[in-house]
Amino acid sequence: MQTMFLYNWNVREDWYRWCEEINEDELLLVRTGGVGGILHTLFHIIDVEWSWIRILQGKPDFEESFDGYKSLNQVRALDDKFHEEVEEFVRNWDDDMELNVLEETMPDGRIVIDTWGEVMRHVIAHEIHHIGQLSVWAREIGKKPVSANLIGRGLVPISKTDK
Amino acid sequence: MQTMFLYNWNVREDWYRWCEEINEDELLLVRTGGVGGILHTLFHIIDVEWSWIRILQGKPDFEESFDGYKSLNQVRALDDKFHEEVEEFVRNWDDDMELNVLEETMPDGRIVIDTWGEVMRHVIAHEIHHIGQLSVWAREIGKKPVSANLIGRGLVPISKTDK
């Protein structure tokens, strides 16, 4: 589980660096698909990751809109602010938590049951999916996207592979 | 690990059904980003998944090009053909295999070491990333994309959550 989060954080950092080279108008331009823009997507990824981690802990989640975060610096600052709590939860993740149950009541009264393991994987897949959208938009503005490769990032310490 | 593969296969099946409602010209149209088209992307996902599973087993992998698979039926038939072997490998995956080492010699002579766990996660992330690209192209042709949600697909049997 942790490796996939490390992958997402690593790729996200690469995208922040990629954004530094792009005109802010391009980062804010409303585009087709997803949540409709590059910076908005990064904001959305941060928001969703943090919100689910908060929900699993029974804490209130984030309610702000993208309107207050329309610059790369503001989005990165929000990420920095949330990351500590997210990282701590992920670092302390244990396989014993897999089948913990999250029970939520939907607006229509239905009760939905997800396991914590499903929620964590949902968060992982959510980010990768949205990053895939960024890769199309990058090409639309004539730029090479960040690599989506998981191998080659040194996510598993080489010492562990040396056996 | 298995849950993420189940998610990918489930989402992929949803995309095949989505494709059934779309004109084949749209499925074959060369688009910006990724491997450049909807059906080509699905072919590429199948190819890459199977190839890595073959490589881990020390077997020769797939060398054909998309040229021979330019219809939804042909792509699905290829998927059916490969799926049995992929599914068996995934079903038999065990955490003890995580740190098995895959050593590959690159064309420039460099030796690259990845753990099997990294390779499996690479395959998972690869598909989700490319499916994100499909979601943008779906909107470009005015269609609602398949949901990328992992929760709500019943991937973990409810009996397991009932504790």
mmCIF file of C-alpha atoms in Angstrom:
data_model
loop_
_atom_site.group_PDB
_atom_site.id
_atom_site.type_symbol
_atom_site.label_atom_id
_atom_site.label_comp_id
_atom_site.label_asym_id
_atom_site.label_seq_id
_atom_site.Cartn_x
_atom_site.Cartn_y
_atom_site.Cartn_z
ATOM 1 C CA MET A 1 0.000 0.000 0.000
ATOM 2 C CA GLN A 2 2.715 2.482 1.012
ATOM 3 C CA THR A 3 4.615 2.019 -2.260
ATOM 4 C CA MET A 4 1.663 3.256 -4.306
ATOM 5 C CA PHE A 5 1.324 6.377 -2.153
ATOM 6 C CA LEU A 6 5.071 7.009 -2.474
ATOM 7 C CA TYR A 7 4.652 6.660 -6.235
ATOM 8 C CA ASN A 8 1.810 9.182 -6.300
ATOM 9 C CA TRP A 9 3.681 11.711 -4.155
ATOM 10 C CA ASN A 10 6.780 11.301 -6.293
ATOM 11 C CA VAL A 11 4.849 11.796 -9.545
ATOM 12 C CA ARG A 12 2.938 14.732 -8.041
ATOM 13 C CA GLU A 13 6.206 16.443 -7.129
ATOM 14 C CA ASP A 14 7.396 15.911 -10.715
ATOM 15 C CA TRP A 15 4.208 17.586 -11.965
ATOM 16 C CA TYR A 16 4.744 20.577 -9.661
ATOM 17 C CA ARG A 17 8.201 20.990 -11.187
ATOM 18 C CA TRP A 18 6.709 20.583 -14.648
ATOM 19 C CA CYS A 19 4.162 23.313 -13.823
ATOM 20 C CA GLU A 20 6.979 25.704 -12.882
ATOM 21 C CA GLU A 21 7.963 25.791 -16.562
ATOM 22 C CA ILE A 22 4.419 26.478 -17.798
ATOM 23 C CA ASN A 23 2.639 29.809 -18.092
ATOM 24 C CA GLU A 24 0.057 30.156 -15.307
ATOM 25 C CA ASP A 25 -2.677 30.941 -17.832
ATOM 26 C CA GLU A 26 -2.166 27.466 -19.294
ATOM 27 C CA LEU A 27 -2.316 25.924 -15.823
ATOM 28 C CA LEU A 28 -5.636 27.662 -15.151
ATOM 29 C CA LEU A 29 -7.207 27.266 -18.594
ATOM 30 C CA VAL A 30 -10.513 25.387 -18.491
ATOM 31 C CA ARG A 31 -10.063 22.163 -20.479
ATOM 32 C CA THR A 32 -12.210 19.258 -21.640
ATOM 33 C CA GLY A 33 -12.530 16.290 -19.256
ATOM 34 C CA GLY A 34 -11.825 15.610 -15.606
ATOM 35 C CA VAL A 35 -12.264 18.603 -13.322
ATOM 36 C CA GLY A 36 -11.332 20.833 -16.247
ATOM 37 C CA GLY A 37 -7.807 22.161 -15.761
ATOM 38 C CA ILE A 38 -4.252 21.340 -14.782
ATOM 39 C CA LEU A 39 -3.946 23.212 -11.487
ATOM 40 C CA HIS A 40 -7.548 22.427 -10.593
ATOM 41 C CA THR A 41 -6.705 18.723 -11.014
ATOM 42 C CA LEU A 42 -3.745 18.948 -8.646
ATOM 43 C CA PHE A 43 -5.942 20.790 -6.110
ATOM 44 C CA HIS A 44 -8.624 18.106 -6.506
ATOM 45 C CA ILE A 45 -6.123 15.274 -5.969
ATOM 46 C CA ILE A 46 -4.842 16.864 -2.741
ATOM 47 C CA ASP A 47 -8.383 17.564 -1.550
ATOM 48 C CA VAL A 48 -9.660 14.034 -2.211
ATOM 49 C CA GLU A 49 -6.625 12.288 -0.707
ATOM 50 C CA TRP A 50 -6.788 14.331 2.485
ATOM 51 C CA SER A 51 -10.576 14.116 2.758
ATOM 52 C CA TRP A 52 -10.633 10.313 2.657
ATOM 53 C CA ILE A 53 -7.822 10.050 5.194
ATOM 54 C CA ARG A 54 -9.795 12.410 7.419
ATOM 55 C CA ILE A 55 -12.994 10.395 6.946
ATOM 56 C CA LEU A 56 -11.246 7.150 7.884
ATOM 57 C CA GLN A 57 -10.107 8.839 11.085
ATOM 58 C CA GLY A 58 -13.613 10.152 11.785
ATOM 59 C CA LYS A 59 -12.441 13.758 11.439
ATOM 60 C CA PRO A 60 -14.177 16.580 9.531
ATOM 61 C CA ASP A 61 -12.902 17.021 5.988
ATOM 62 C CA PHE A 62 -12.063 19.876 3.661
ATOM 63 C CA GLU A 63 -14.820 22.035 2.238
ATOM 64 C CA GLU A 64 -13.075 24.835 0.374
ATOM 65 C CA SER A 65 -13.330 25.420 -3.370
ATOM 66 C CA PHE A 66 -10.573 25.835 -5.932
ATOM 67 C CA ASP A 67 -11.361 29.573 -6.107
ATOM 68 C CA GLY A 68 -9.007 30.243 -3.212
ATOM 69 C CA TYR A 69 -6.097 28.240 -4.656
ATOM 70 C CA LYS A 70 -5.599 29.454 -8.196
ATOM 71 C CA SER A 71 -1.809 29.571 -8.244
ATOM 72 C CA LEU A 72 0.860 26.900 -8.202
ATOM 73 C CA ASN A 73 2.253 28.287 -4.945
ATOM 74 C CA GLN A 74 -1.126 28.156 -3.217
ATOM 75 C CA VAL A 75 -1.740 24.587 -4.354
ATOM 76 C CA ARG A 76 1.706 23.491 -3.195
ATOM 77 C CA ALA A 77 1.211 25.233 0.150
ATOM 78 C CA LEU A 78 -2.076 23.382 0.614
ATOM 79 C CA ASP A 79 -0.343 20.110 -0.222
ATOM 80 C CA ASP A 80 2.424 20.845 2.290
ATOM 81 C CA LYS A 81 -0.193 21.618 4.930
ATOM 82 C CA PHE A 82 -2.124 18.372 4.388
ATOM 83 C CA HIS A 83 0.765 16.077 3.632
ATOM 84 C CA GLU A 84 2.011 15.601 7.167
ATOM 85 C CA GLU A 85 -1.268 14.097 8.357
ATOM 86 C CA VAL A 86 -1.715 11.997 5.209
ATOM 87 C CA GLU A 87 1.830 10.689 5.372
ATOM 88 C CA GLU A 88 1.512 9.760 9.031
ATOM 89 C CA PHE A 89 -1.655 7.789 8.355
ATOM 90 C CA VAL A 90 -0.084 5.997 5.391
ATOM 91 C CA ARG A 91 3.150 5.287 7.276
ATOM 92 C CA ASN A 92 1.158 3.721 10.099
ATOM 93 C CA TRP A 93 -1.032 1.700 7.745
ATOM 94 C CA ASP A 94 -1.078 -1.941 8.692
ATOM 95 C CA ASP A 95 -2.596 -4.896 6.857
ATOM 96 C CA ASP A 96 -4.749 -5.489 9.922
ATOM 97 C CA MET A 97 -6.659 -2.311 8.950
ATOM 98 C CA GLU A 98 -7.647 -3.742 5.535
ATOM 99 C CA LEU A 99 -11.066 -4.987 6.592
ATOM 100 C CA ASN A 100 -11.976 -2.167 8.943
ATOM 101 C CA VAL A 101 -15.402 -0.945 7.876
ATOM 102 C CA LEU A 102 -16.379 2.562 6.841
ATOM 103 C CA GLU A 103 -20.131 2.979 6.979
ATOM 104 C CA GLU A 104 -21.576 6.047 5.301
ATOM 105 C CA THR A 105 -25.161 7.224 4.935
ATOM 106 C CA MET A 106 -25.821 8.637 1.479
ATOM 107 C CA PRO A 107 -28.064 11.694 0.893
ATOM 108 C CA ASP A 108 -30.846 9.289 -0.230
ATOM 109 C CA GLY A 109 -30.615 7.341 3.043
ATOM 110 C CA ARG A 110 -28.789 4.329 1.605
ATOM 111 C CA ILE A 111 -26.054 2.947 3.822
ATOM 112 C CA VAL A 112 -22.821 2.180 1.974
ATOM 113 C CA ILE A 113 -20.155 -0.045 3.441
ATOM 114 C CA ASP A 114 -16.578 0.128 2.186
ATOM 115 C CA THR A 115 -13.549 -1.465 3.720
ATOM 116 C CA TRP A 116 -10.633 0.788 4.631
ATOM 117 C CA GLY A 117 -8.537 -1.181 2.159
ATOM 118 C CA GLU A 118 -10.943 -0.253 -0.627
ATOM 119 C CA VAL A 119 -10.912 3.402 0.384
ATOM 120 C CA MET A 120 -7.103 3.527 0.379
ATOM 121 C CA ARG A 121 -6.956 1.919 -3.070
ATOM 122 C CA HIS A 122 -9.671 4.284 -4.258
ATOM 123 C CA VAL A 123 -7.475 7.211 -3.243
ATOM 124 C CA ILE A 124 -4.481 5.695 -5.044
ATOM 125 C CA ALA A 125 -6.401 5.002 -8.265
ATOM 126 C CA HIS A 126 -8.066 8.423 -8.105
ATOM 127 C CA GLU A 127 -4.753 10.238 -8.332
ATOM 128 C CA ILE A 128 -3.286 8.045 -11.072
ATOM 129 C CA HIS A 129 -6.454 8.445 -13.149
ATOM 130 C CA HIS A 130 -6.371 12.241 -12.917
ATOM 131 C CA ILE A 131 -2.641 12.333 -13.652
ATOM 132 C CA GLY A 132 -3.429 10.445 -16.853
ATOM 133 C CA GLN A 133 -5.655 13.366 -17.818
ATOM 134 C CA LEU A 134 -2.814 15.824 -17.184
ATOM 135 C CA SER A 135 -0.658 13.852 -19.597
ATOM 136 C CA VAL A 136 -3.125 14.484 -22.447
ATOM 137 C CA TRP A 137 -3.409 18.181 -21.656
ATOM 138 C CA ALA A 138 0.395 18.438 -21.517
ATOM 139 C CA ARG A 139 0.606 17.173 -25.090
ATOM 140 C CA GLU A 140 -2.162 19.584 -26.115
ATOM 141 C CA ILE A 141 0.063 22.481 -25.072
ATOM 142 C CA GLY A 142 3.035 20.886 -26.827
ATOM 143 C CA LYS A 143 4.897 19.759 -23.706
ATOM 144 C CA LYS A 144 6.229 16.355 -22.765
ATOM 145 C CA PRO A 145 4.307 15.025 -19.745
ATOM 146 C CA VAL A 146 5.919 13.677 -16.597
ATOM 147 C CA SER A 147 6.708 9.951 -16.861
ATOM 148 C CA ALA A 148 4.045 7.733 -15.310
ATOM 149 C CA ASN A 149 6.487 4.860 -14.870
ATOM 150 C CA LEU A 150 6.517 3.345 -11.415
ATOM 151 C CA ILE A 151 9.652 1.281 -12.015
ATOM 152 C CA GLY A 152 12.853 3.288 -12.164
ATOM 153 C CA ARG A 153 11.856 5.659 -9.356
ATOM 154 C CA GLY A 154 13.770 3.744 -6.679
ATOM 155 C CA LEU A 155 10.623 3.375 -4.580
ATOM 156 C CA VAL A 156 11.849 0.133 -3.052
ATOM 157 C CA PRO A 157 15.298 0.601 -1.511
ATOM 158 C CA ILE A 158 17.892 -1.279 -3.556
ATOM 159 C CA SER A 159 19.132 -2.980 -0.389
ATOM 160 C CA LYS A 160 15.814 -4.804 -0.233
ATOM 161 C CA THR A 161 16.250 -6.057 -3.758
ATOM 162 C CA ASP A 162 19.804 -7.201 -3.129
ATOM 163 C CA LYS A 163 19.167 -10.803 -2.221
ATOM 164 C CA MET B 1 -2.418 -6.530 -4.974
ATOM 165 C CA GLN B 2 -5.230 -8.658 -6.401
ATOM 166 C CA THR B 3 -7.856 -5.976 -5.649
ATOM 167 C CA MET B 4 -6.145 -3.467 -7.919
ATOM 168 C CA PHE B 5 -6.010 -5.955 -10.784
ATOM 169 C CA LEU B 6 -9.694 -6.784 -10.249
ATOM 170 C CA TYR B 7 -10.405 -3.046 -10.372
ATOM 171 C CA ASN B 8 -8.513 -2.662 -13.648
ATOM 172 C CA TRP B 9 -10.234 -5.647 -15.283
ATOM 173 C CA ASN B 10 -13.619 -4.388 -14.105
ATOM 174 C CA VAL B 11 -13.017 -0.874 -15.444
ATOM 175 C CA ARG B 12 -11.608 -2.289 -18.697
ATOM 176 C CA GLU B 13 -14.772 -4.344 -19.232
ATOM 177 C CA ASP B 14 -16.822 -1.177 -18.651
ATOM 178 C CA TRP B 15 -14.766 0.570 -21.333
ATOM 179 C CA TYR B 16 -15.346 -2.277 -23.817
ATOM 180 C CA ARG B 17 -19.083 -1.838 -23.253
ATOM 181 C CA TRP B 18 -18.697 1.921 -23.623
ATOM 182 C CA CYS B 19 -16.861 1.338 -26.923
ATOM 183 C CA GLU B 20 -19.770 -0.732 -28.229
ATOM 184 C CA GLU B 21 -21.841 2.467 -28.338
ATOM 185 C CA ILE B 22 -19.200 4.476 -30.192
ATOM 186 C CA ASN B 23 -18.572 4.666 -33.913
ATOM 187 C CA GLU B 24 -15.447 2.669 -34.802
ATOM 188 C CA ASP B 25 -13.959 5.674 -36.617
ATOM 189 C CA GLU B 26 -13.931 7.525 -33.297
ATOM 190 C CA LEU B 27 -12.292 4.545 -31.594
ATOM 191 C CA LEU B 28 -9.538 4.502 -34.208
ATOM 192 C CA LEU B 29 -9.066 8.258 -34.622
ATOM 193 C CA VAL B 30 -5.525 9.383 -33.861
ATOM 194 C CA ARG B 31 -5.689 11.707 -30.841
ATOM 195 C CA THR B 32 -3.307 13.907 -28.866
ATOM 196 C CA GLY B 33 -1.472 12.258 -25.959
ATOM 197 C CA GLY B 34 -0.756 8.731 -24.783
ATOM 198 C CA VAL B 35 -0.464 6.171 -27.564
ATOM 199 C CA GLY B 36 -2.824 8.292 -29.648
ATOM 200 C CA GLY B 37 -6.246 6.650 -29.739
ATOM 201 C CA ILE B 38 -8.971 4.882 -27.757
ATOM 202 C CA LEU B 39 -8.725 1.360 -29.153
ATOM 203 C CA HIS B 40 -4.960 1.627 -29.461
ATOM 204 C CA THR B 41 -4.841 2.449 -25.734
ATOM 205 C CA LEU B 42 -6.855 -0.640 -24.814
ATOM 206 C CA PHE B 43 -4.576 -2.763 -27.024
ATOM 207 C CA HIS B 44 -1.534 -1.188 -25.364
ATOM 208 C CA ILE B 45 -2.859 -1.883 -21.850
ATOM 209 C CA ILE B 46 -3.448 -5.563 -22.682
ATOM 210 C CA ASP B 47 -0.050 -5.857 -24.348
ATOM 211 C CA VAL B 48 1.860 -4.261 -21.467
ATOM 212 C CA GLU B 49 0.047 -6.197 -18.739
ATOM 213 C CA TRP B 50 0.635 -9.543 -20.437
ATOM 214 C CA SER B 51 4.224 -8.741 -21.404
ATOM 215 C CA TRP B 52 5.277 -7.954 -17.830
ATOM 216 C CA ILE B 53 3.587 -11.074 -16.491
ATOM 217 C CA ARG B 54 5.449 -13.058 -19.160
ATOM 218 C CA ILE B 55 8.744 -11.380 -18.292
ATOM 219 C CA LEU B 56 8.341 -12.186 -14.585
ATOM 220 C CA GLN B 57 7.848 -15.816 -15.565
ATOM 221 C CA GLY B 58 10.906 -15.756 -17.837
ATOM 222 C CA LYS B 59 8.752 -16.376 -20.920
ATOM 223 C CA PRO B 60 8.967 -14.597 -24.298
ATOM 224 C CA ASP B 61 6.563 -11.659 -24.602
ATOM 225 C CA PHE B 62 4.279 -10.168 -27.236
ATOM 226 C CA GLU B 63 5.788 -8.501 -30.273
ATOM 227 C CA GLU B 64 2.852 -7.702 -32.548
ATOM 228 C CA SER B 65 1.752 -4.182 -33.493
ATOM 229 C CA PHE B 66 -1.673 -2.565 -33.229
ATOM 230 C CA ASP B 67 -2.030 -2.830 -37.020
ATOM 231 C CA GLY B 68 -3.444 -6.348 -36.697
ATOM 232 C CA TYR B 69 -5.996 -5.393 -34.012
ATOM 233 C CA LYS B 70 -7.891 -2.394 -35.307
ATOM 234 C CA SER B 71 -11.384 -3.409 -34.236
ATOM 235 C CA LEU B 72 -13.082 -3.715 -30.865
ATOM 236 C CA ASN B 73 -13.709 -7.418 -31.466
ATOM 237 C CA GLN B 74 -10.071 -8.106 -32.254
ATOM 238 C CA VAL B 75 -8.893 -6.238 -29.163
ATOM 239 C CA ARG B 76 -11.355 -8.086 -26.948
ATOM 240 C CA ALA B 77 -10.346 -11.409 -28.470
ATOM 241 C CA LEU B 78 -6.707 -10.633 -27.698
ATOM 242 C CA ASP B 79 -7.652 -9.740 -24.139
ATOM 243 C CA ASP B 80 -9.580 -13.006 -23.745
ATOM 244 C CA LYS B 81 -6.583 -14.913 -25.068
ATOM 245 C CA PHE B 82 -4.113 -13.315 -22.655
ATOM 246 C CA HIS B 83 -6.354 -12.986 -19.637
ATOM 247 C CA GLU B 84 -6.245 -16.597 -18.502
ATOM 248 C CA GLU B 85 -2.477 -16.549 -17.998
ATOM 249 C CA VAL B 86 -2.484 -13.090 -16.422
ATOM 250 C CA GLU B 87 -5.316 -13.979 -14.055
ATOM 251 C CA GLU B 88 -3.621 -17.185 -12.959
ATOM 252 C CA PHE B 89 -0.409 -15.340 -12.155
ATOM 253 C CA VAL B 90 -2.273 -12.652 -10.227
ATOM 254 C CA ARG B 91 -4.440 -15.186 -8.370
ATOM 255 C CA ASN B 92 -1.319 -17.039 -7.274
ATOM 256 C CA TRP B 93 0.485 -13.864 -6.246
ATOM 257 C CA ASP B 94 1.821 -14.111 -2.727
ATOM 258 C CA ASP B 95 3.428 -11.439 -0.571
ATOM 259 C CA ASP B 96 6.518 -13.654 -0.434
ATOM 260 C CA MET B 97 7.075 -12.783 -4.116
ATOM 261 C CA GLU B 98 7.295 -9.026 -3.365
ATOM 262 C CA LEU B 99 11.073 -8.877 -3.155
ATOM 263 C CA ASN B 100 11.895 -11.357 -5.912
ATOM 264 C CA VAL B 101 14.316 -9.612 -8.217
ATOM 265 C CA LEU B 102 13.932 -8.986 -11.933
ATOM 266 C CA GLU B 103 17.288 -8.171 -13.475
ATOM 267 C CA GLU B 104 17.243 -6.737 -16.986
ATOM 268 C CA THR B 105 20.076 -5.642 -19.236
ATOM 269 C CA MET B 106 19.221 -2.443 -21.083
ATOM 270 C CA PRO B 107 20.254 -1.832 -24.731
ATOM 271 C CA ASP B 108 23.093 0.400 -23.423
ATOM 272 C CA GLY B 109 24.423 -2.411 -21.222
ATOM 273 C CA ARG B 110 23.134 -0.999 -17.926
ATOM 274 C CA ILE B 111 21.706 -3.579 -15.557
ATOM 275 C CA VAL B 112 18.395 -2.569 -14.007
ATOM 276 C CA ILE B 113 17.015 -4.296 -10.937
ATOM 277 C CA ASP B 114 13.322 -4.098 -10.085
ATOM 278 C CA THR B 115 11.479 -6.108 -7.505
ATOM 279 C CA TRP B 116 8.504 -8.164 -8.667
ATOM 280 C CA GLY B 117 6.356 -6.042 -6.350
ATOM 281 C CA GLU B 118 7.426 -2.912 -8.210
ATOM 282 C CA VAL B 119 6.723 -4.524 -11.570
ATOM 283 C CA MET B 120 3.226 -5.577 -10.511
ATOM 284 C CA ARG B 121 2.449 -2.062 -9.235
ATOM 285 C CA HIS B 122 3.917 -0.612 -12.418
ATOM 286 C CA VAL B 123 1.418 -2.688 -14.420
ATOM 287 C CA ILE B 124 -1.453 -1.526 -12.202
ATOM 288 C CA ALA B 125 -0.521 2.156 -12.426
ATOM 289 C CA HIS B 126 0.118 1.856 -16.166
ATOM 290 C CA GLU B 127 -3.479 0.858 -16.870
ATOM 291 C CA ILE B 128 -5.064 3.437 -14.566
ATOM 292 C CA HIS B 129 -2.937 6.187 -16.118
ATOM 293 C CA HIS B 130 -3.976 5.290 -19.665
ATOM 294 C CA ILE B 131 -7.627 4.953 -18.660
ATOM 295 C CA GLY B 132 -7.404 8.537 -17.384
ATOM 296 C CA GLN B 133 -6.450 9.533 -20.919
ATOM 297 C CA LEU B 134 -9.518 7.725 -22.315
ATOM 298 C CA SER B 135 -11.705 9.770 -19.976
ATOM 299 C CA VAL B 136 -10.523 13.031 -21.580
ATOM 300 C CA TRP B 137 -11.016 11.711 -25.099
ATOM 301 C CA ALA B 138 -14.514 10.496 -24.153
ATOM 302 C CA ARG B 139 -15.477 14.037 -23.187
ATOM 303 C CA GLU B 140 -13.932 15.345 -26.420
ATOM 304 C CA ILE B 141 -16.423 13.244 -28.372
ATOM 305 C CA GLY B 142 -19.237 14.378 -26.093
ATOM 306 C CA LYS B 143 -19.645 11.130 -24.171
ATOM 307 C CA LYS B 144 -19.632 10.478 -20.452
ATOM 308 C CA PRO B 145 -16.589 8.353 -19.542
ATOM 309 C CA VAL B 146 -16.705 5.191 -17.480
ATOM 310 C CA SER B 147 -16.482 5.881 -13.752
ATOM 311 C CA ALA B 148 -12.969 5.526 -12.355
ATOM 312 C CA ASN B 149 -14.276 4.943 -8.830
ATOM 313 C CA LEU B 150 -12.812 1.935 -7.091
ATOM 314 C CA ILE B 151 -15.297 2.006 -4.218
ATOM 315 C CA GLY B 152 -18.796 0.939 -5.124
ATOM 316 C CA ARG B 153 -17.680 -1.885 -7.444
ATOM 317 C CA GLY B 154 -18.062 -4.598 -4.802
ATOM 318 C CA LEU B 155 -14.445 -5.658 -5.262
ATOM 319 C CA VAL B 156 -14.179 -6.872 -1.683
ATOM 320 C CA PRO B 157 -16.950 -9.387 -0.931
ATOM 321 C CA ILE B 158 -19.398 -7.827 1.511
ATOM 322 C CA SER B 159 -19.057 -10.868 3.776
ATOM 323 C CA LYS B 160 -15.518 -9.784 4.425
ATOM 324 C CA THR B 161 -16.658 -6.348 5.427
ATOM 325 C CA ASP B 162 -19.400 -7.698 7.682
ATOM 326 C CA LYS B 163 -17.563 -7.774 10.982
#
